Short mmCIF file of C-alpha atoms in Angstrom, two decimals:
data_model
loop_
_atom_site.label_atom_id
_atom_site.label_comp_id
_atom_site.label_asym_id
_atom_site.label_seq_id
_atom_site.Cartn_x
_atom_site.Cartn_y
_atom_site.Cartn_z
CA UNK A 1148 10.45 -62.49 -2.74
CA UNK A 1149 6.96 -62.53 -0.73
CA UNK A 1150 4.50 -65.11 -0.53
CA UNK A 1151 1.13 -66.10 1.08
CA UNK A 1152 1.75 -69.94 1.78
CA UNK A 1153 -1.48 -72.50 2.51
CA UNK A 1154 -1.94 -76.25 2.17
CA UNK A 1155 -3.51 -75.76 -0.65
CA UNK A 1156 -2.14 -73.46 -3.16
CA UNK A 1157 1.15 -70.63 -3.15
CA UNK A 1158 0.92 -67.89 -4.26
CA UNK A 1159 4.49 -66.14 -4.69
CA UNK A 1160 5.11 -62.17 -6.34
CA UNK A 1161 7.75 -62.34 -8.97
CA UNK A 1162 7.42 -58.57 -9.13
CA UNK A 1163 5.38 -55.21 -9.74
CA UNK A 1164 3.07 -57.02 -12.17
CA UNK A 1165 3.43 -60.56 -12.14
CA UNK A 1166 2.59 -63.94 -9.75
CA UNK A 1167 2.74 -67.35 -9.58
CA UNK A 1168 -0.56 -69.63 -8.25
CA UNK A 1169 1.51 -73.17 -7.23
CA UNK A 1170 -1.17 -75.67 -6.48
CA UNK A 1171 -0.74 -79.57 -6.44
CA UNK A 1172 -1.73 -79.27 -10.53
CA UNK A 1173 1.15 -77.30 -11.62
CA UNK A 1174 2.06 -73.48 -11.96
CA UNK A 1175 0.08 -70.88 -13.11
CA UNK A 1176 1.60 -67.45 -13.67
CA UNK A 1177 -0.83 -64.61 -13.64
CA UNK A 1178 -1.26 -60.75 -13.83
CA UNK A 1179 -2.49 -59.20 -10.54
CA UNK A 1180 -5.94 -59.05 -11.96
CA UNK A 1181 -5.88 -62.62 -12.68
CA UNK A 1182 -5.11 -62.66 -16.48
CA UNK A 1183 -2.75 -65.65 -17.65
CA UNK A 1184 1.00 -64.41 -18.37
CA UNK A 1185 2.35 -66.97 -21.39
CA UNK A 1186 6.06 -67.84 -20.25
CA UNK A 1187 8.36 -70.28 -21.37
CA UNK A 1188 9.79 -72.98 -19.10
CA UNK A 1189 13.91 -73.31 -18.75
CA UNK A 1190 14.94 -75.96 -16.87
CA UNK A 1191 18.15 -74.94 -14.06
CA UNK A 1192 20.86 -77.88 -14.05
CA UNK A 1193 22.19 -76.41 -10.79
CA UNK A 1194 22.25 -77.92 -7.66
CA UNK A 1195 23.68 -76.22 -4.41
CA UNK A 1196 26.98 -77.62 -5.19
CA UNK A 1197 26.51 -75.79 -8.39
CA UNK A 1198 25.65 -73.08 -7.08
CA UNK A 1199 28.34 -72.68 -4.65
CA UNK A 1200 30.85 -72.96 -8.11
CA UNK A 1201 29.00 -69.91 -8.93
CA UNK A 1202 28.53 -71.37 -12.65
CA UNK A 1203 32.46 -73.25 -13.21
CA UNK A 1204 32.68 -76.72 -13.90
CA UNK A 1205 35.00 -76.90 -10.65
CA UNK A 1206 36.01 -75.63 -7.64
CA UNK A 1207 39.46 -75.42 -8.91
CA UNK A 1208 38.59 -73.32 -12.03
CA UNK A 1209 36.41 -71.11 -9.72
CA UNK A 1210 39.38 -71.13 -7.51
CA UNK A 1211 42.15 -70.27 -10.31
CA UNK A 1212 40.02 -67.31 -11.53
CA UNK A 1213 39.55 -66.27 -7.92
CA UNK A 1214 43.27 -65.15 -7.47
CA UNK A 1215 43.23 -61.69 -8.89
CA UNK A 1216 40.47 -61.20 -5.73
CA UNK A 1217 42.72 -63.58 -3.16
CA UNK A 1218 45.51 -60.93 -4.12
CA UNK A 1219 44.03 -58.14 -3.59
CA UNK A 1220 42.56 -59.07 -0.26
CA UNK A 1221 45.89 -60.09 0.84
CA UNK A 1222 47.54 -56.80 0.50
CA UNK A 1223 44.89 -54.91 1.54
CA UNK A 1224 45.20 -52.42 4.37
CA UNK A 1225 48.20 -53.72 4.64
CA UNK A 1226 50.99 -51.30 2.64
CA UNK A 1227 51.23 -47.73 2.91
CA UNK A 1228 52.54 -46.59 -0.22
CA UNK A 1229 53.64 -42.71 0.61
CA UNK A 1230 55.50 -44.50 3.19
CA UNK A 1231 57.12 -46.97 1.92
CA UNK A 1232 55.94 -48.88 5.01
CA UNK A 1233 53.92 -52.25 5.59
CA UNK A 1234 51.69 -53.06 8.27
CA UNK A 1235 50.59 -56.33 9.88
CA UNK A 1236 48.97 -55.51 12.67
CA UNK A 1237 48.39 -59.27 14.06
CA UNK A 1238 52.08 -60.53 13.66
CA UNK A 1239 52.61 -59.45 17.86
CA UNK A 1240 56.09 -59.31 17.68
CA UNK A 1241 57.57 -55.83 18.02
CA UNK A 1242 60.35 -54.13 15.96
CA UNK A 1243 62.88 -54.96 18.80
CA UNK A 1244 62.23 -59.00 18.94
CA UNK A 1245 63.09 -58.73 14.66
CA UNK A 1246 65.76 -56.68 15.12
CA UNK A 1247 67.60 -58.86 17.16
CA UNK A 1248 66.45 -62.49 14.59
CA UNK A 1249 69.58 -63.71 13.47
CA UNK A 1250 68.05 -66.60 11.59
CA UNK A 1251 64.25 -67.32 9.92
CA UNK A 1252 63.36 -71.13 10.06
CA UNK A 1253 60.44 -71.66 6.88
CA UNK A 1254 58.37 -74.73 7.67
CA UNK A 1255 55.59 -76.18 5.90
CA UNK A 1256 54.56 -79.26 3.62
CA UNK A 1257 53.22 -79.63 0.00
CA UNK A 1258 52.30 -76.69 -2.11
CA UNK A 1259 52.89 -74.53 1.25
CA UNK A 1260 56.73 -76.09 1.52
CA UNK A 1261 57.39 -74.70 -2.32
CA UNK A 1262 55.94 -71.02 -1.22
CA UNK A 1263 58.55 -71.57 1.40
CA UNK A 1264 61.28 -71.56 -0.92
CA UNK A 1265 59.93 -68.58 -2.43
CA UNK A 1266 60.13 -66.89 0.27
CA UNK A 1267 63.91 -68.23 1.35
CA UNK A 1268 64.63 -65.96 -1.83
CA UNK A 1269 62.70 -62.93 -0.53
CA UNK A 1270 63.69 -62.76 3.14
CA UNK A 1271 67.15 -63.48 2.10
CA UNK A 1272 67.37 -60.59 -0.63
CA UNK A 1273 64.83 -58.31 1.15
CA UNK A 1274 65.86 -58.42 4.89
CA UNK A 1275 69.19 -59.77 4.63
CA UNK A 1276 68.66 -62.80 7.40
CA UNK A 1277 69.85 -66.45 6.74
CA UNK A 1278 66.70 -68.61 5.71
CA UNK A 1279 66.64 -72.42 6.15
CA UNK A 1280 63.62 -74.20 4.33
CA UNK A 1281 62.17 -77.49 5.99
CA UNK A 1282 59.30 -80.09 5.31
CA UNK A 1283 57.34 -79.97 8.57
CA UNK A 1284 57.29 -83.89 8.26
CA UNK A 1285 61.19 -83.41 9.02
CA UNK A 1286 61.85 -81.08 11.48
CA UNK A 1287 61.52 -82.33 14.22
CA UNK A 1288 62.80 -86.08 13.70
CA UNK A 1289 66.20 -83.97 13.21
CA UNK A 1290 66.74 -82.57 16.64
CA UNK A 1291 67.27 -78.67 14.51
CA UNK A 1292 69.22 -76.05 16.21
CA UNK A 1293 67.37 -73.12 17.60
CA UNK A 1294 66.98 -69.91 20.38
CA UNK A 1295 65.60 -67.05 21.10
CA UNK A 1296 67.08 -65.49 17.92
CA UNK A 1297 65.48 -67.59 16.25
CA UNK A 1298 62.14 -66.81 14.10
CA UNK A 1299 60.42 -70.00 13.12
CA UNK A 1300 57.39 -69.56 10.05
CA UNK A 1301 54.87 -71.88 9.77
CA UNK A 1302 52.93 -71.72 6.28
CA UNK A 1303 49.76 -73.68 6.44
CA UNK A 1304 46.57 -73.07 4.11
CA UNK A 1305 44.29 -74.69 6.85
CA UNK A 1306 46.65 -74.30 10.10
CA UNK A 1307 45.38 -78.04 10.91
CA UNK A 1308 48.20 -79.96 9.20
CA UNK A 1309 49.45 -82.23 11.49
CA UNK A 1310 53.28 -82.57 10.49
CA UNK A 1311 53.03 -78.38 10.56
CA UNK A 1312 51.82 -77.95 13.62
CA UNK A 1313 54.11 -80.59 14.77
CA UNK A 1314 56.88 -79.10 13.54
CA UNK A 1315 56.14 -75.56 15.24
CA UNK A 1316 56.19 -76.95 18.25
CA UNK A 1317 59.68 -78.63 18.19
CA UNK A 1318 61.06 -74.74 17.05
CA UNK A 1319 58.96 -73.43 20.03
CA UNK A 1320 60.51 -75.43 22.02
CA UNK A 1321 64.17 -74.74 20.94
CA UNK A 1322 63.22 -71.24 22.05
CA UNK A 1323 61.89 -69.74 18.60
CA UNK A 1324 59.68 -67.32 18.09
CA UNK A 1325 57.01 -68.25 15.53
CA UNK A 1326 54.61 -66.79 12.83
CA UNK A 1327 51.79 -68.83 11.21
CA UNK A 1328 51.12 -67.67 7.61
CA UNK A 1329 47.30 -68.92 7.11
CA UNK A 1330 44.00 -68.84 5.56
CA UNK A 1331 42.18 -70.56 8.51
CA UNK A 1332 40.76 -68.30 11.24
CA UNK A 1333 41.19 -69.18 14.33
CA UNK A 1334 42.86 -72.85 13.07
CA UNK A 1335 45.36 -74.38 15.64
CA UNK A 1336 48.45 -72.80 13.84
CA UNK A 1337 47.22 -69.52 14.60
CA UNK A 1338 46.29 -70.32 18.25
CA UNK A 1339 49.98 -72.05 18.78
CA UNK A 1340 52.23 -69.21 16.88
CA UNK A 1341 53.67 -65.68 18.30
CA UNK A 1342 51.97 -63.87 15.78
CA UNK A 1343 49.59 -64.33 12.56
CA UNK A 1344 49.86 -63.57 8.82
CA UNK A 1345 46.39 -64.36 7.45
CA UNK A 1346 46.34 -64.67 4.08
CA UNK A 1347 42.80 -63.72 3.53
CA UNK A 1348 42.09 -65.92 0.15
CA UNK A 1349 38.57 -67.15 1.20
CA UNK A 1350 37.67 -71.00 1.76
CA UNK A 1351 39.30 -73.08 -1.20
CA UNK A 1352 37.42 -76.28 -1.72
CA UNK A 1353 39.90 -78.05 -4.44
CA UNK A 1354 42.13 -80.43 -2.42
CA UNK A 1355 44.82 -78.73 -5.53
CA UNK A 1356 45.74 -75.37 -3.90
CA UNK A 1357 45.82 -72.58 -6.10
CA UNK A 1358 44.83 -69.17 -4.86
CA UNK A 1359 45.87 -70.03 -1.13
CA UNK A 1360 49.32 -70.64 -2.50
CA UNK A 1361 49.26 -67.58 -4.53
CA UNK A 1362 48.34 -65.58 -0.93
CA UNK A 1363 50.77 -67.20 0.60
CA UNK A 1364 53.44 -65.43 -1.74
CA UNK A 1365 51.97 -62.35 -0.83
CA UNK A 1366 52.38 -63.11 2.21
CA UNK A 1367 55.52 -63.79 2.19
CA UNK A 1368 56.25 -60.56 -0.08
CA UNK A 1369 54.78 -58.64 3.01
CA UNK A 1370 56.62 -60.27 5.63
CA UNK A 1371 59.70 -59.83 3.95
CA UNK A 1372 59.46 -56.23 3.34
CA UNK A 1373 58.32 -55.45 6.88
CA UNK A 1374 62.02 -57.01 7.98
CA UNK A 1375 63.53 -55.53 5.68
CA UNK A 1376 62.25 -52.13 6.84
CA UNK A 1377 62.16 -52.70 10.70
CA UNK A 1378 66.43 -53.81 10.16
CA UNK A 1379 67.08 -51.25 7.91
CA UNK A 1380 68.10 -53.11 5.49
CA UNK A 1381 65.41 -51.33 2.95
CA UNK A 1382 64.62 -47.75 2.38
CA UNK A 1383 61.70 -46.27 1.78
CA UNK A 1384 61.82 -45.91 -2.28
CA UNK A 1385 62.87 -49.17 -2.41
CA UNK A 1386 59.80 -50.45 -0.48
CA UNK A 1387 57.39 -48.41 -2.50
CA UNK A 1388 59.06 -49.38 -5.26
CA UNK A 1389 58.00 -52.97 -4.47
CA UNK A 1390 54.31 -52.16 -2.94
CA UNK A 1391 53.61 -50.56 -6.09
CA UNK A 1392 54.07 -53.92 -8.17
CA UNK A 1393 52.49 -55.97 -5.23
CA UNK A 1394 49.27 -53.27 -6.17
CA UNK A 1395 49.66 -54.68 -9.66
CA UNK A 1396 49.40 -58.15 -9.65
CA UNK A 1397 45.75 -58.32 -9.66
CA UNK A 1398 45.39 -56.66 -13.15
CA UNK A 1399 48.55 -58.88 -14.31
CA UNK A 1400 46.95 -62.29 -13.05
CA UNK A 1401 43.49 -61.19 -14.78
CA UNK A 1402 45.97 -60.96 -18.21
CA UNK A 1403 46.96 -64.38 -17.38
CA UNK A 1404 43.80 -65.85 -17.06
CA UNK A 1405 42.98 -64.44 -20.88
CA UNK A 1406 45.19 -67.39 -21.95
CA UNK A 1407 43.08 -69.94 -20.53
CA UNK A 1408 41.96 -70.92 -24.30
CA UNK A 1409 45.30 -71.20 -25.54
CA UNK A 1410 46.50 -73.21 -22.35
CA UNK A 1411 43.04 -75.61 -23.38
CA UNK A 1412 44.83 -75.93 -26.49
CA UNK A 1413 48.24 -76.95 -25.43
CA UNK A 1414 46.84 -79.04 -22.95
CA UNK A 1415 45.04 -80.79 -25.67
CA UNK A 1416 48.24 -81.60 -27.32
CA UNK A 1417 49.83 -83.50 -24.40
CA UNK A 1418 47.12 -84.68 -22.34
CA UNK A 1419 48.27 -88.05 -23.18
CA UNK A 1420 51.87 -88.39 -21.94
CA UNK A 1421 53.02 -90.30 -19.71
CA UNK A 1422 55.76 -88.00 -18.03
CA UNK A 1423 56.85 -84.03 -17.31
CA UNK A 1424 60.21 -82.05 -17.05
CA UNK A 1425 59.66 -78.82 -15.43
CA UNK A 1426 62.11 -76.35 -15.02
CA UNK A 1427 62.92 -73.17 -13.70
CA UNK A 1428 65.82 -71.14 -12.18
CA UNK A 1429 66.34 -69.00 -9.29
CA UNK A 1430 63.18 -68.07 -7.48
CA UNK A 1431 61.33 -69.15 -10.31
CA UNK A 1432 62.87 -72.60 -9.52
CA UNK A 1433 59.58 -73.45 -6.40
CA UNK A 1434 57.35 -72.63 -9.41
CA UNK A 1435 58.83 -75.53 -11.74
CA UNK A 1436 58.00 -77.73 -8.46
CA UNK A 1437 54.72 -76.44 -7.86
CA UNK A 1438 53.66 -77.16 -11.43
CA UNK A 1439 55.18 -80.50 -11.35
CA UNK A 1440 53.20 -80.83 -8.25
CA UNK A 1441 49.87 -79.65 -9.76
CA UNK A 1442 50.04 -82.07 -12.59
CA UNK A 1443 50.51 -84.78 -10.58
CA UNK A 1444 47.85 -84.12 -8.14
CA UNK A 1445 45.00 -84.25 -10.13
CA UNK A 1446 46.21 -85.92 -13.62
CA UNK A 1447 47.66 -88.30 -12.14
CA UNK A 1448 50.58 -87.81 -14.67
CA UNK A 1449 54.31 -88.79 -13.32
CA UNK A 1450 56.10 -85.00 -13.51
CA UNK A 1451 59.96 -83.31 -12.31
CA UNK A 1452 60.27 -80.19 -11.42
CA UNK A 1453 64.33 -78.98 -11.38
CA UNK A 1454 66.00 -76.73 -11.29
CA UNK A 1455 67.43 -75.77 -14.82
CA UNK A 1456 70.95 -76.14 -14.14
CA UNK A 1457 70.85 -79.04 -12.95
CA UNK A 1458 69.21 -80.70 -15.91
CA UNK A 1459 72.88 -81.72 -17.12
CA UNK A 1460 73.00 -83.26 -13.98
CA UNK A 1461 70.80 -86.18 -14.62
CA UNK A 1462 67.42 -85.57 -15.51
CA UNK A 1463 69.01 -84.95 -19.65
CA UNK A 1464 68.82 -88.89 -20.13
CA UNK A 1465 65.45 -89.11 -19.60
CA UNK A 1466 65.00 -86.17 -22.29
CA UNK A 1467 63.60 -87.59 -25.81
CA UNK A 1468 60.71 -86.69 -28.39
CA UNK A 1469 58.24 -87.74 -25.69
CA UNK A 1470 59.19 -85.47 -23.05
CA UNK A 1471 56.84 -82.21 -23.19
CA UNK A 1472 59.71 -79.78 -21.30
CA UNK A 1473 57.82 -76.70 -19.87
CA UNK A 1474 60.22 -73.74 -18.69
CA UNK A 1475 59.43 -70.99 -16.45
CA UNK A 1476 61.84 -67.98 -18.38
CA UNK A 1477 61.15 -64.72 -17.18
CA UNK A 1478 63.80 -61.89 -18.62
CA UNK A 1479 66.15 -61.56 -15.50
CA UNK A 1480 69.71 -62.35 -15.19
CA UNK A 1481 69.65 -65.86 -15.86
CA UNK A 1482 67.48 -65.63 -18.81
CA UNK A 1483 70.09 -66.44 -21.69
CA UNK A 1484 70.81 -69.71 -19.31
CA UNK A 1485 67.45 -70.73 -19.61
CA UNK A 1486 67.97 -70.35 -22.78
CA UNK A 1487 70.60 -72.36 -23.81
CA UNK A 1488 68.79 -75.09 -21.68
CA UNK A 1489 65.65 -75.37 -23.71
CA UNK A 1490 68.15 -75.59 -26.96
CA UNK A 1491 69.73 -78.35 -24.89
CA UNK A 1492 66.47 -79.77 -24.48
CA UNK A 1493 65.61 -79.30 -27.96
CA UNK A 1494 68.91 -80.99 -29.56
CA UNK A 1495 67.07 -84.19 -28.13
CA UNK A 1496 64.27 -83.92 -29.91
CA UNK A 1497 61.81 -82.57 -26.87
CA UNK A 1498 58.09 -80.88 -27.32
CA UNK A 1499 58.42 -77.21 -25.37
CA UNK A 1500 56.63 -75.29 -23.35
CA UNK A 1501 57.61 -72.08 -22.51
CA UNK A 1502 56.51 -69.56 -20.08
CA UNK A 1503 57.82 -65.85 -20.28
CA UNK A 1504 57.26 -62.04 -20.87
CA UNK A 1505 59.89 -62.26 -23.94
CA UNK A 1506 58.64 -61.71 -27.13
CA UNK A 1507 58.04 -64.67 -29.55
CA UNK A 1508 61.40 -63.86 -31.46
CA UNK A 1509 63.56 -64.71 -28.31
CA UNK A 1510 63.01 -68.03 -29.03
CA UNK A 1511 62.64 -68.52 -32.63
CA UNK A 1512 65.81 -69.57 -33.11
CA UNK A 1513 64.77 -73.36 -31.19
CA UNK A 1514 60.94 -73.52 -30.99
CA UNK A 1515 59.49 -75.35 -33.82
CA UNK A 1516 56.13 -74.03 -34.84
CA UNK A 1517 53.89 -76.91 -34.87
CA UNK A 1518 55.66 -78.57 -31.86
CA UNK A 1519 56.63 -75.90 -29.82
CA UNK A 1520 54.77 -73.38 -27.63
CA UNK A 1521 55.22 -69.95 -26.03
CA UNK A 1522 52.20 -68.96 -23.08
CA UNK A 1523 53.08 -64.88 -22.70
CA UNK A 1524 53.14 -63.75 -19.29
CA UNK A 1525 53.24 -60.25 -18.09
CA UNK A 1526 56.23 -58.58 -16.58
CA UNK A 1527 56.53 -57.68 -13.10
CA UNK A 1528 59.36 -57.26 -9.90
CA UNK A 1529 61.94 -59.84 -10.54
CA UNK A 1530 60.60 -61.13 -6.37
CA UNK A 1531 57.21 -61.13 -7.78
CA UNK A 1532 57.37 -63.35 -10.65
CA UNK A 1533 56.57 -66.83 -9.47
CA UNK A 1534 52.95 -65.79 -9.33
CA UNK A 1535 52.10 -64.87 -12.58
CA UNK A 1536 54.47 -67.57 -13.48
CA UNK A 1537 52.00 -70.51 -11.97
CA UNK A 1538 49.09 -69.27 -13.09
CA UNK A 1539 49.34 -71.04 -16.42
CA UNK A 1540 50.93 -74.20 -15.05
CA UNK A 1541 47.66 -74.76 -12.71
CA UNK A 1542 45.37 -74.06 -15.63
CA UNK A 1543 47.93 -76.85 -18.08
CA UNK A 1544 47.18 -79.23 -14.75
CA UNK A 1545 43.68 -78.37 -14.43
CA UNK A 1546 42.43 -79.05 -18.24
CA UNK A 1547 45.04 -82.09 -18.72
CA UNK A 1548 43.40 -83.48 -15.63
CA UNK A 1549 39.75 -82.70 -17.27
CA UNK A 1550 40.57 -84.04 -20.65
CA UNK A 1551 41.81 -87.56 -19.33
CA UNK A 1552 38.96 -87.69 -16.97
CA UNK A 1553 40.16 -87.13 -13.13
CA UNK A 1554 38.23 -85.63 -10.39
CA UNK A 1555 40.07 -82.80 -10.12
CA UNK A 1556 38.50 -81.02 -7.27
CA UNK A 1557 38.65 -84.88 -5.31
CA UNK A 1558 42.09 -86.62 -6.79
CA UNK A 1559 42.17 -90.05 -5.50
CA UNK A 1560 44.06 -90.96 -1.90
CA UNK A 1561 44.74 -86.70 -1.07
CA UNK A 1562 42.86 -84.60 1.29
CA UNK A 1563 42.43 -81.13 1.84
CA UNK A 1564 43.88 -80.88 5.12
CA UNK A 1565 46.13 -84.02 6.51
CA UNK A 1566 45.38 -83.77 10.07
CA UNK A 1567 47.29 -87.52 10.81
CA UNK A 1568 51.17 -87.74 10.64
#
């Protein structure tokens, strides 16, 4: 927009036939041969925070709805499709160094520990290698066995996280190669690893991750894949076979997000308990822990995540009619489990939540109608399913946390990146 600037009056084109005259009096918006233009005045609550939350109430939300984009830019240029082949052209370790990896070490804290157990499922069904898991605030404190044949991940959203970094080191020094997955270019886990996996989900303001977390899993996917090709331990159909429903996700996360009014609802309904059960099974197990996670972040509410069965294994006694149960059942091989694990949960009189790309009549037999709920997710890969599958547990988090009143973008005593041990 052009403008002729003095100290005495502005005089700024809005456009082929209209300007505005701002002197110390006020505004006056004219024609270009001086005749007054009526307008109406509209005051603009933004400010440049507002602005930067491109219209949402929160960075979160902004952040949530962000993920169909995160995904997309994480697999981009990436796969090759016709192929069956993945490429990641800044991990710098060559076929012949993951050929020989007899063991993959997953290390991380927080939401980034819980995509690490993801992807303990995926590199162990993909590529065949033995995964270990490990909080980077443990690692090293436990003098861990490593060498040379050893591949050590690091999963960090801002590569500054102290206990991480920390605990990269310790594998380095046992010998290990090492990969940082991150969002952070150019962040200290990316200048201390082997190789790099960015994630490529754009800055993410919430102190709650949600869309780096979501990368990360795609990450992960990707990584996973690529050893499973480069060790033969995946052919090419199967590979494409997988790309293909990695190319989906976007449009299946946007489906997700359409339930955002009926997740309001539900979240309306509980926003006032006092404690959480999540649970999940198999690789959808993480998710039940990531949810738990969100909820307690930025609601403040106590929450469990476990794994479903081992609900009989403790966690049933503190089952009653004030424990909302939310279950993460996608159809797979442990689906009539799950099951029989909400009617468990039922028989004591819980209020249920259920997750899944089952039809409503799956569960009729259990769910009550005016007690019960069913959030339909989309189906996808049986690998792929925890990310669908949190989508609706960070939007339960996010509007419990609104309705009782948090900060959710700041929760009290958390930062975004915890740079001290």
């Amino acid at each position: 927009m052009p403008a002729i600037l003095s100290h005495t009056r502005d005089v700024v084109f809005l456009g082929d036939e209209e300007m505005a005259i701002v002197t110390h009096g006020g505004v006056e918006f004219t024609d270009y041969g001086g005749q007054t233009v009526s307008t109406s005045t509209q005051r603009i609550q933004w400010d440049p925070v507002m602005a930067e939350k491109a219209g949402y109430k929160h960075f979160m939300r902004k952040e949530i709805f962000e993920q169909p984009w995160a995904l997309q830019e994480t697999v981009l240029g990436r796969v090759y499709e016709e192929h069956g082949r993945i490429f990641l052209g800044e991990l710098e370790l060559d076929d012949q160094v993951l050929q020989s990896i007899d063991k993959v070490i997953l290390l991380a804290c927080g939401t980034s520990w819980h995509a690490a157990l993801v992807g303990k499922f995926l590199i162990e069904q993909l590529a065949r290698v033995p995964v270990e898991v490990d909080y980077g605030s443990e690692y090293r404190y436990r003098d861990p066995i490593g060498n040379d044949n050893t591949l050590a991940v690091v999963i960090t959203q801002s590569g500054e996280t102290a206990d991480t970094l920390a605990a990269l080191r310790e594998a380095k020094t046992k010998g290990a190669k090492s990969v940082a997955v991150c969002n952070v270019v150019g962040s200290m886990a990316t200048r201390d690893a082997d190789g790099i996996i960015y994630t490529h989900a754009g800055p993410e303001i919430g102190v709650a991750s949600t869309k780096a977390f979501t990368s990360q899993l795609v990450a992960l996917n990707l990584l996973a894949l690529h050893l499973g090709r480069v060790r033969n331990e995946l052919g090419a159909n199967e590979t494409r076979e997988h790309i293909d429903a990695l190319t989906r996700l976007p449009g299946l996360v946007e489906q997700v997000l359409k339930q955002d009014h009926l997740i309001e609802s539900i979240a309306k309904r509980f926003y006032r308990s006092s404690n959480f059960l999540y649970l999940g099974r198999g690789i959808n197990y993480p998710v039940a822990l990531e949810g738990a996670l969100k909820l307690k972040e930025i609601s403040y509410i106590h929450a469990e995540g476990y794994p479903a069965g081992e609900m009989k294994h403790g966690p049933i006694a503190l089952i009653d009619e004030n424990l909302p149960v939310v279950a993460i059942v996608p159809q797979d091989k442990v689906f009539e489990k799950m099951r029989g694990n909400l009617q468990e949960a039922k028989t004591r009189g819980a209020a249920i939540i259920v997750l899944s790309d089952a039809p409503l009549d799956a569960f009729e037999a259990f769910l009550e109608p005016n007690k019960d709920h069913l959030i339909p997710v989309p189906s996808t890969h049986p690998l792929l399913t925890p990310i669908p599958m949190v989508v609706p547990l960070q939007l339960l988090a996010y509007h419990i946390a609104v309705l009782r009143g948090c900060d959710v973008d700041q929760p009290r005593n958390l930062a975004k990146s915890v740079t001290v041990e």
